[in-house]
CSV table of C-alpha atoms and ligand atoms in Angstrom, one decimal:
chain,number,residue,atom,x,y,z
B,1028,MET,CA,49.9,17.1,-8.9
B,1029,ASN,CA,50.5,19.1,-5.9
B,1030,ALA,CA,47.7,18.2,-4.2
B,1031,ALA,CA,47.9,20.8,-0.9
B,1032,CYS,CA,46.0,20.3,1.7
B,1033,ARG,CA,43.3,22.6,3.9
B,1034,LYS,CA,42.0,21.5,7.5
B,1035,LEU,CA,38.6,23.7,8.6
B,1036,ARG,CA,38.2,23.2,12.0
B,1037,GLY,CA,34.8,23.3,12.7
B,1038,LYS,CA,33.0,22.2,16.6
B,1039,LYS,CA,33.0,18.1,18.3
B,1040,GLY,CA,35.4,16.8,15.8
B,1041,PHE,CA,34.4,17.9,13.2
B,1042,SER,CA,36.1,19.1,9.9
B,1043,VAL,CA,36.7,19.3,6.7
B,1044,SER,CA,39.6,18.7,4.7
B,1045,ILE,CA,40.4,19.5,0.9
B,1046,LEU,CA,43.2,19.0,-2.0
B,1047,SER,CA,44.0,21.9,-4.5
B,1048,TYR,CA,43.9,18.3,-6.7
B,1049,GLY,CA,40.2,18.2,-8.7
B,1050,ALA,CA,39.3,21.0,-5.9
B,1051,ARG,CA,38.6,18.4,-3.7
B,1052,ILE,CA,37.3,16.7,-0.5
B,1053,PHE,CA,39.1,14.3,0.9
B,1054,GLU,CA,37.6,14.0,3.6
B,1055,ILE,CA,35.5,14.8,6.4
B,1056,THR,CA,35.2,13.8,9.9
B,1057,ALA,CA,31.6,14.0,11.9
B,1058,PRO,CA,30.7,12.7,15.0
B,1059,ASP,CA,28.8,9.9,15.8
B,1060,ARG,CA,26.8,9.5,18.8
B,1061,GLU,CA,29.2,8.4,21.5
B,1062,GLY,CA,31.1,11.6,20.2
B,1063,GLN,CA,33.6,9.4,18.0
B,1064,THR,CA,34.4,11.0,15.5
B,1065,ALA,CA,35.7,9.5,11.3
B,1066,ASN,CA,35.8,9.7,7.7
B,1067,VAL,CA,32.4,9.9,6.7
B,1068,VAL,CA,33.6,10.5,2.7
B,1069,LEU,CA,34.8,7.9,0.0
B,1070,ASN,CA,38.7,9.0,-0.7
B,1071,CYS,CA,41.9,7.6,-2.3
B,1072,ARG,CA,44.7,6.7,-1.3
B,1073,GLY,CA,47.7,8.7,-3.3
B,1074,ALA,CA,47.8,11.2,-6.0
B,1075,ALA,CA,48.4,7.9,-8.7
B,1076,GLU,CA,45.1,6.7,-7.5
B,1077,TYR,CA,43.5,10.2,-8.0
B,1078,GLN,CA,44.7,11.1,-11.4
B,1079,ASN,CA,43.6,7.7,-12.3
B,1080,ASP,CA,39.9,7.8,-11.2
B,1081,PRO,CA,37.1,6.9,-12.7
B,1082,TRP,CA,34.7,8.4,-9.9
B,1083,TYR,CA,34.6,11.5,-9.8
B,1084,THR,CA,35.8,11.1,-6.1
B,1085,GLY,CA,34.8,13.9,-4.3
B,1086,ALA,CA,35.8,16.4,-6.8
B,1087,THR,CA,34.6,19.6,-8.0
B,1088,VAL,CA,33.1,18.6,-11.5
B,1089,GLY,CA,32.7,21.1,-14.7
B,1090,ARG,CA,32.6,22.7,-16.5
B,1091,TYR,CA,29.6,20.8,-17.2
B,1092,ALA,CA,27.7,18.3,-14.9
B,1093,ASN,CA,26.6,15.1,-15.7
B,1094,ARG,CA,26.2,15.1,-19.4
B,1095,ILE,CA,26.0,17.3,-22.5
B,1096,ALA,CA,24.6,14.8,-25.9
B,1097,SER,CA,26.3,14.3,-28.9
B,1098,GLY,CA,29.3,16.1,-26.5
B,1099,SER,CA,28.5,19.3,-28.8
B,1100,PHE,CA,26.2,21.8,-28.3
B,1101,GLU,CA,24.9,25.2,-30.5
B,1102,PHE,CA,24.4,29.1,-29.6
B,1103,ASP,CA,22.9,31.7,-32.6
B,1104,GLY,CA,23.7,29.0,-34.9
B,1105,THR,CA,27.4,27.8,-33.5
B,1106,THR,CA,28.3,24.5,-33.3
B,1107,TYR,CA,30.4,24.0,-30.4
B,1108,VAL,CA,32.3,20.3,-30.3
B,1109,LEU,CA,33.0,19.4,-27.0
B,1110,THR,CA,35.0,16.1,-25.7
B,1111,GLU,CA,33.5,13.0,-25.1
B,1112,ASN,CA,34.5,10.6,-22.3
B,1113,GLU,CA,31.1,8.7,-23.2
B,1114,PRO,CA,29.8,6.5,-27.1
B,1115,GLY,CA,28.4,10.0,-27.6
B,1116,VAL,CA,28.2,12.2,-24.6
B,1117,THR,CA,30.0,15.1,-22.9
B,1118,LEU,CA,30.0,13.3,-18.6
B,1119,HIS,CA,31.0,15.7,-15.9
B,1120,GLY,CA,33.0,18.5,-18.4
B,1121,GLY,CA,34.9,16.2,-21.0
B,1122,VAL,CA,38.1,13.9,-20.9
B,1123,HIS,CA,40.0,16.6,-18.5
B,1124,GLY,CA,37.9,18.5,-17.0
B,1125,PHE,CA,37.5,20.4,-13.6
B,1126,ASP,CA,38.3,17.7,-11.5
B,1127,ARG,CA,41.4,16.4,-13.4
B,1128,VAL,CA,43.9,20.2,-12.6
B,1129,GLU,CA,44.8,21.4,-9.5
B,1130,TRP,CA,43.3,24.6,-8.3
B,1131,ALA,CA,45.4,27.5,-6.9
B,1132,PRO,CA,43.9,28.8,-2.9
B,1133,LEU,CA,43.2,32.2,-3.5
B,1134,GLN,CA,42.7,33.0,0.7
B,1135,HIS,CA,41.8,31.2,3.6
B,1136,ALA,CA,41.3,32.2,7.6
B,1137,GLU,CA,42.7,29.3,9.7
B,1138,ASP,CA,40.6,26.5,9.9
B,1139,GLU,CA,37.4,28.8,8.6
B,1140,PHE,CA,37.9,28.4,5.1
B,1141,VAL,CA,39.4,28.0,1.9
B,1142,GLU,CA,38.9,29.4,-1.0
B,1143,LEU,CA,40.3,27.6,-5.2
B,1144,ARG,CA,40.5,29.3,-8.6
B,1145,TYR,CA,40.8,27.8,-11.6
B,1146,VAL,CA,40.6,30.1,-15.1
B,1147,SER,CA,39.5,27.6,-17.6
B,1148,PRO,CA,41.3,29.1,-21.3
B,1149,ASP,CA,38.2,29.4,-23.8
B,1150,GLY,CA,38.3,26.4,-25.4
B,1151,ASP,CA,38.6,24.3,-23.0
B,1152,GLN,CA,37.2,20.8,-23.7
B,1153,GLY,CA,35.5,22.3,-26.7
B,1154,PHE,CA,34.2,24.9,-24.4
B,1155,PRO,CA,33.3,28.7,-25.9
B,1156,GLY,CA,35.0,31.8,-22.9
B,1157,THR,CA,37.5,32.5,-20.4
B,1158,LEU,CA,36.1,30.6,-17.3
B,1159,THR,CA,37.1,32.1,-13.6
B,1160,ALA,CA,35.5,29.8,-11.3
B,1161,ASN,CA,35.8,29.8,-7.9
B,1162,VAL,CA,34.9,27.1,-4.7
B,1163,ARG,CA,35.5,28.6,-1.7
B,1164,TYR,CA,34.6,25.9,0.8
B,1165,SER,CA,34.1,27.0,4.2
B,1166,ILE,CA,32.2,25.8,7.9
B,1167,VAL,CA,29.8,27.2,9.5
B,1168,ASP,CA,27.4,26.9,12.8
B,1169,GLY,CA,30.7,24.2,13.9
B,1170,ASN,CA,28.6,21.0,12.6
B,1171,ALA,CA,28.2,21.5,8.2
B,1172,LEU,CA,30.1,22.6,4.9
B,1173,ARG,CA,28.6,25.8,3.5
B,1174,ILE,CA,30.2,25.5,-0.3
B,1175,ASP,CA,29.9,28.7,-2.7
B,1176,TYR,CA,30.2,28.4,-6.0
B,1177,THR,CA,30.7,31.6,-8.6
B,1178,ALA,CA,32.5,32.3,-11.6
B,1179,ILE,CA,32.5,34.7,-14.9
B,1180,THR,CA,32.9,34.1,-17.8
B,1181,SER,CA,34.4,36.3,-21.2
B,1182,THR,CA,31.8,34.7,-23.8
B,1183,GLN,CA,28.7,33.2,-23.3
B,1184,THR,CA,28.5,29.6,-23.1
B,1185,ILE,CA,27.9,27.6,-19.8
B,1186,VAL,CA,28.1,25.6,-16.7
B,1187,ASN,CA,27.1,23.9,-14.0
B,1188,LEU,CA,29.2,23.3,-11.5
B,1189,THR,CA,29.0,20.2,-8.5
B,1190,ASN,CA,30.4,17.7,-6.1
B,1191,HIS,CA,30.8,14.3,-6.4
B,1192,SER,CA,31.9,13.2,-2.8
B,1193,TYR,CA,30.2,9.8,-1.6
B,1194,PHE,CA,28.5,9.6,2.1
B,1195,ASN,CA,29.7,7.0,3.7
B,1196,LEU,CA,27.7,7.5,7.2
B,1197,SER,CA,29.0,4.6,8.6
B,1198,GLY,CA,32.9,5.8,9.6
B,1199,ASP,CA,33.8,2.6,7.7
B,1200,THR,CA,34.4,4.1,3.9
B,1201,SER,CA,34.3,0.3,2.8
B,1202,GLN,CA,31.6,-1.2,4.1
B,1203,ASN,CA,28.1,-0.4,1.9
B,1204,VAL,CA,25.2,1.9,2.6
B,1205,ASP,CA,22.5,-1.3,2.4
B,1206,ASP,CA,22.2,0.0,6.4
B,1207,HIS,CA,21.5,3.3,6.2
B,1208,LEU,CA,18.0,5.8,5.4
B,1209,ILE,CA,17.8,8.6,2.5
B,1210,GLN,CA,15.3,10.8,1.8
B,1211,VAL,CA,14.4,13.3,-2.1
B,1212,PHE,CA,12.5,16.4,-1.4
B,1213,ALA,CA,11.6,16.1,-4.8
B,1214,SER,CA,8.0,15.2,-6.2
B,1215,ASN,CA,9.4,15.0,-9.9
B,1216,PHE,CA,12.1,13.7,-11.9
B,1217,THR,CA,13.7,13.5,-15.0
B,1218,PRO,CA,13.7,10.0,-16.9
B,1219,VAL,CA,16.4,9.2,-19.2
B,1220,ASP,CA,16.8,7.3,-22.8
B,1221,ALA,CA,20.3,4.1,-22.6
B,1222,GLN,CA,22.2,6.7,-22.7
B,1223,LYS,CA,21.0,8.0,-19.3
B,1224,ILE,CA,20.6,11.5,-21.8
B,1225,PRO,CA,16.9,12.9,-20.3
B,1226,THR,CA,14.1,12.5,-22.9
B,1227,GLY,CA,12.9,16.2,-22.3
B,1228,GLU,CA,9.9,15.6,-19.8
B,1229,ILE,CA,9.6,15.9,-16.4
B,1230,LEU,CA,7.5,12.8,-14.2
B,1231,SER,CA,6.3,12.1,-10.9
B,1232,VAL,CA,7.8,9.7,-9.1
B,1233,GLU,CA,4.0,9.2,-7.2
B,1234,GLY,CA,4.3,4.6,-7.2
B,1235,THR,CA,7.9,4.5,-8.4
B,1236,ALA,CA,10.9,2.5,-6.8
B,1237,LEU,CA,11.7,6.5,-7.1
B,1238,ASP,CA,9.3,8.2,-5.0
B,1239,LEU,CA,12.0,8.7,-2.3
B,1240,ARG,CA,10.3,11.2,-0.8
B,1241,ASP,CA,9.0,9.1,2.7
B,1242,PRO,CA,12.5,7.8,4.8
B,1243,CYS,CA,13.8,4.3,2.8
B,1244,SER,CA,17.1,2.2,2.6
B,1245,VAL,CA,19.0,3.5,-0.6
B,1246,PRO,CA,17.9,2.2,-3.6
B,1247,ASN,CA,20.4,2.0,-6.9
B,1248,LEU,CA,19.4,4.3,-8.0
B,1249,ASP,CA,21.7,7.9,-10.4
B,1250,VAL,CA,18.6,9.6,-11.3
B,1251,ASN,CA,18.4,13.8,-11.2
B,1252,TYR,CA,15.3,14.9,-8.5
B,1253,VAL,CA,13.5,17.9,-9.5
B,1254,LEU,CA,13.9,19.4,-6.2
B,1255,ASP,CA,10.1,20.9,-4.6
B,1256,ARG,CA,11.2,24.6,-4.9
B,1257,ARG,CA,10.9,26.7,-1.5
B,1258,THR,CA,10.3,29.4,-2.4
B,1259,ASP,CA,10.5,31.6,0.9
B,1260,ALA,CA,14.5,30.1,1.1
B,1261,ASP,CA,17.1,30.7,-1.2
B,1262,LEU,CA,18.5,27.8,-0.3
B,1263,THR,CA,15.8,24.4,-0.6
B,1264,PRO,CA,16.2,21.4,1.4
B,1265,ALA,CA,17.2,18.4,-1.1
B,1266,ALA,CA,18.0,15.0,0.8
B,1267,PHE,CA,18.1,13.9,4.0
B,1268,VAL,CA,20.3,11.1,4.9
B,1269,SER,CA,20.9,8.4,7.8
B,1270,HIS,CA,22.5,5.8,10.3
B,1271,PRO,CA,20.7,4.7,12.2
B,1272,LYS,CA,23.4,3.5,13.7
B,1273,SER,CA,26.0,5.4,14.6
B,1274,GLY,CA,23.6,8.2,14.8
B,1275,ARG,CA,25.3,10.8,12.2
B,1276,SER,CA,22.4,12.2,9.7
B,1277,LEU,CA,23.5,14.6,7.0
B,1278,HIS,CA,21.1,17.0,5.4
B,1279,VAL,CA,21.8,18.8,2.6
B,1280,ALA,CA,20.2,21.8,1.1
B,1281,THR,CA,21.2,23.8,-2.5
B,1282,THR,CA,20.2,27.2,-4.6
B,1283,GLU,CA,20.5,24.3,-7.3
B,1284,PRO,CA,16.5,23.2,-9.0
B,1285,GLY,CA,18.1,19.6,-9.6
B,1286,LEU,CA,20.0,16.8,-7.0
B,1287,GLN,CA,21.2,13.6,-9.1
B,1288,VAL,CA,21.9,10.6,-6.1
B,1289,PHE,CA,23.7,8.3,-7.6
B,1290,SER,CA,24.1,5.0,-5.4
B,1291,GLY,CA,25.6,2.6,-7.9
B,1292,ARG,CA,29.4,2.6,-6.3
B,1293,GLY,CA,28.0,0.4,-3.2
B,1294,ASN,CA,29.6,1.6,-0.9
B,1295,GLY,CA,28.8,5.8,-1.4
B,1296,ILE,CA,26.3,7.4,-2.2
B,1297,ALA,CA,26.7,11.0,-3.7
B,1298,LEU,CA,24.5,13.8,-3.7
B,1299,GLU,CA,24.4,15.3,-6.4
B,1300,THR,CA,22.8,19.3,-6.2
B,1301,GLN,CA,23.0,20.4,-10.1
B,1302,HIS,CA,21.4,21.7,-12.7
B,1303,PHE,CA,19.1,19.4,-15.3
B,1304,PRO,CA,21.8,17.3,-16.9
B,1305,ASP,CA,21.9,18.7,-21.4
B,1306,SER,CA,20.3,21.5,-20.3
B,1307,PRO,CA,21.5,23.1,-22.7
B,1308,HIS,CA,18.9,20.8,-25.6
B,1309,HIS,CA,16.1,21.1,-24.0
B,1310,SER,CA,14.8,24.7,-23.6
B,1311,ALA,CA,11.5,24.1,-20.4
B,1312,PHE,CA,15.0,23.0,-18.2
B,1313,PRO,CA,16.6,25.6,-16.0
B,1314,SER,CA,19.1,27.9,-18.3
B,1315,THR,CA,22.7,26.8,-17.7
B,1316,VAL,CA,23.9,29.5,-19.2
B,1317,LEU,CA,26.2,32.3,-18.4
B,1318,ARG,CA,26.9,35.6,-19.8
B,1319,PRO,CA,29.8,38.2,-19.9
B,1320,GLY,CA,28.7,39.9,-17.3
B,1321,GLU,CA,27.0,38.0,-15.3
B,1322,ARG,CA,27.9,36.3,-12.0
B,1323,TYR,CA,27.3,32.5,-11.9
B,1324,GLN,CA,26.8,32.0,-8.1
B,1325,SER,CA,25.9,28.7,-6.8
B,1326,THR,CA,25.9,27.4,-2.5
B,1327,THR,CA,24.9,24.2,-1.7
B,1328,ILE,CA,25.8,23.2,2.5
B,1329,TYR,CA,25.7,20.0,4.1
B,1330,ARG,CA,25.2,20.0,8.1
B,1331,PHE,CA,25.8,17.0,9.6
B,1332,PHE,CA,24.1,15.8,13.0
B,1333,ALA,CA,24.3,13.1,15.6
B,1334,ASP,CA,21.4,11.3,17.3
H,1618,BGC,C1,26.9,10.4,-12.8
H,1618,BGC,C2,27.0,8.5,-13.3
H,1618,BGC,C3,28.5,8.0,-13.4
H,1618,BGC,C4,28.7,8.4,-12.1
H,1618,BGC,C5,30.9,8.8,-12.5
H,1618,BGC,C6,27.8,10.0,-11.6
H,1618,BGC,O1,27.6,11.5,-11.3
H,1618,BGC,O2,25.1,9.9,-12.5
H,1618,BGC,O3,25.8,8.1,-14.1
H,1618,BGC,O4,28.7,6.7,-14.0
H,1618,BGC,O5,28.6,10.0,-11.8
H,1618,BGC,O6,31.4,8.6,-11.5
């Protein structure tokens, strides 16, 4: 594992460090209201911990973020059998997903951006087509991390990429996130069965414990929200997280239709912008199919404030 690290720098101590292993975010430093910077994402200590990391810490997740039922899907009568890493389920791209490969740094501009590429061979984890995936991390306006994903394929396939960072705005990643507030801009969610596979329904959060439309403390959650899409902008607000004690806050906006909120790790909140889980088995969900000649594009912006 050659986990080369590239550091991007913004204003007032805002910085983002990227590893080539899994195209992972290693560290994000952001100032508090006094101007003190601290790391606000969970990370691992050293190569061995990353290679054995069951949490996808900071990783680019692919080819298909989230779950695919029965560890397989079909195109035009052909069944593609995927590697399974939960009983009968393919999670986060399978046994050896994008989080566990070396990405090649393609280009960078000092302090401003870095772009990495992984060429996933035809049949990788059972997925059809050679998929060339790029992820570009850049700092915009001095206080925001922009992630642009693009991909092309040699034959029809499915793609759903996300980043699996866990945020802890206190600046002390050993603490839990009980003193954070969260808001998710979604009126609906996709309910799941016991294997965490969507039933196919899209239900309202109204009157349920999953309604995070007003800021509240962080519940123990593992839910895909259907974002309330804005039609007047490319990027839809997805979530707002704040830590009143330090004054740090984070606003997430995305081109994606969904946001998986996962707080089950305790000391960090994953805000995974993505298409819905198991979309290949639900024709009513937005499609994750990518065909030759098309270009997969997805953008998410994580903007940090201090006040
Ligand atoms: C999923 C969880 C899963 C976790 C694994 C999250 O994205 O939503 O169900 O346990 O990843 O680290």
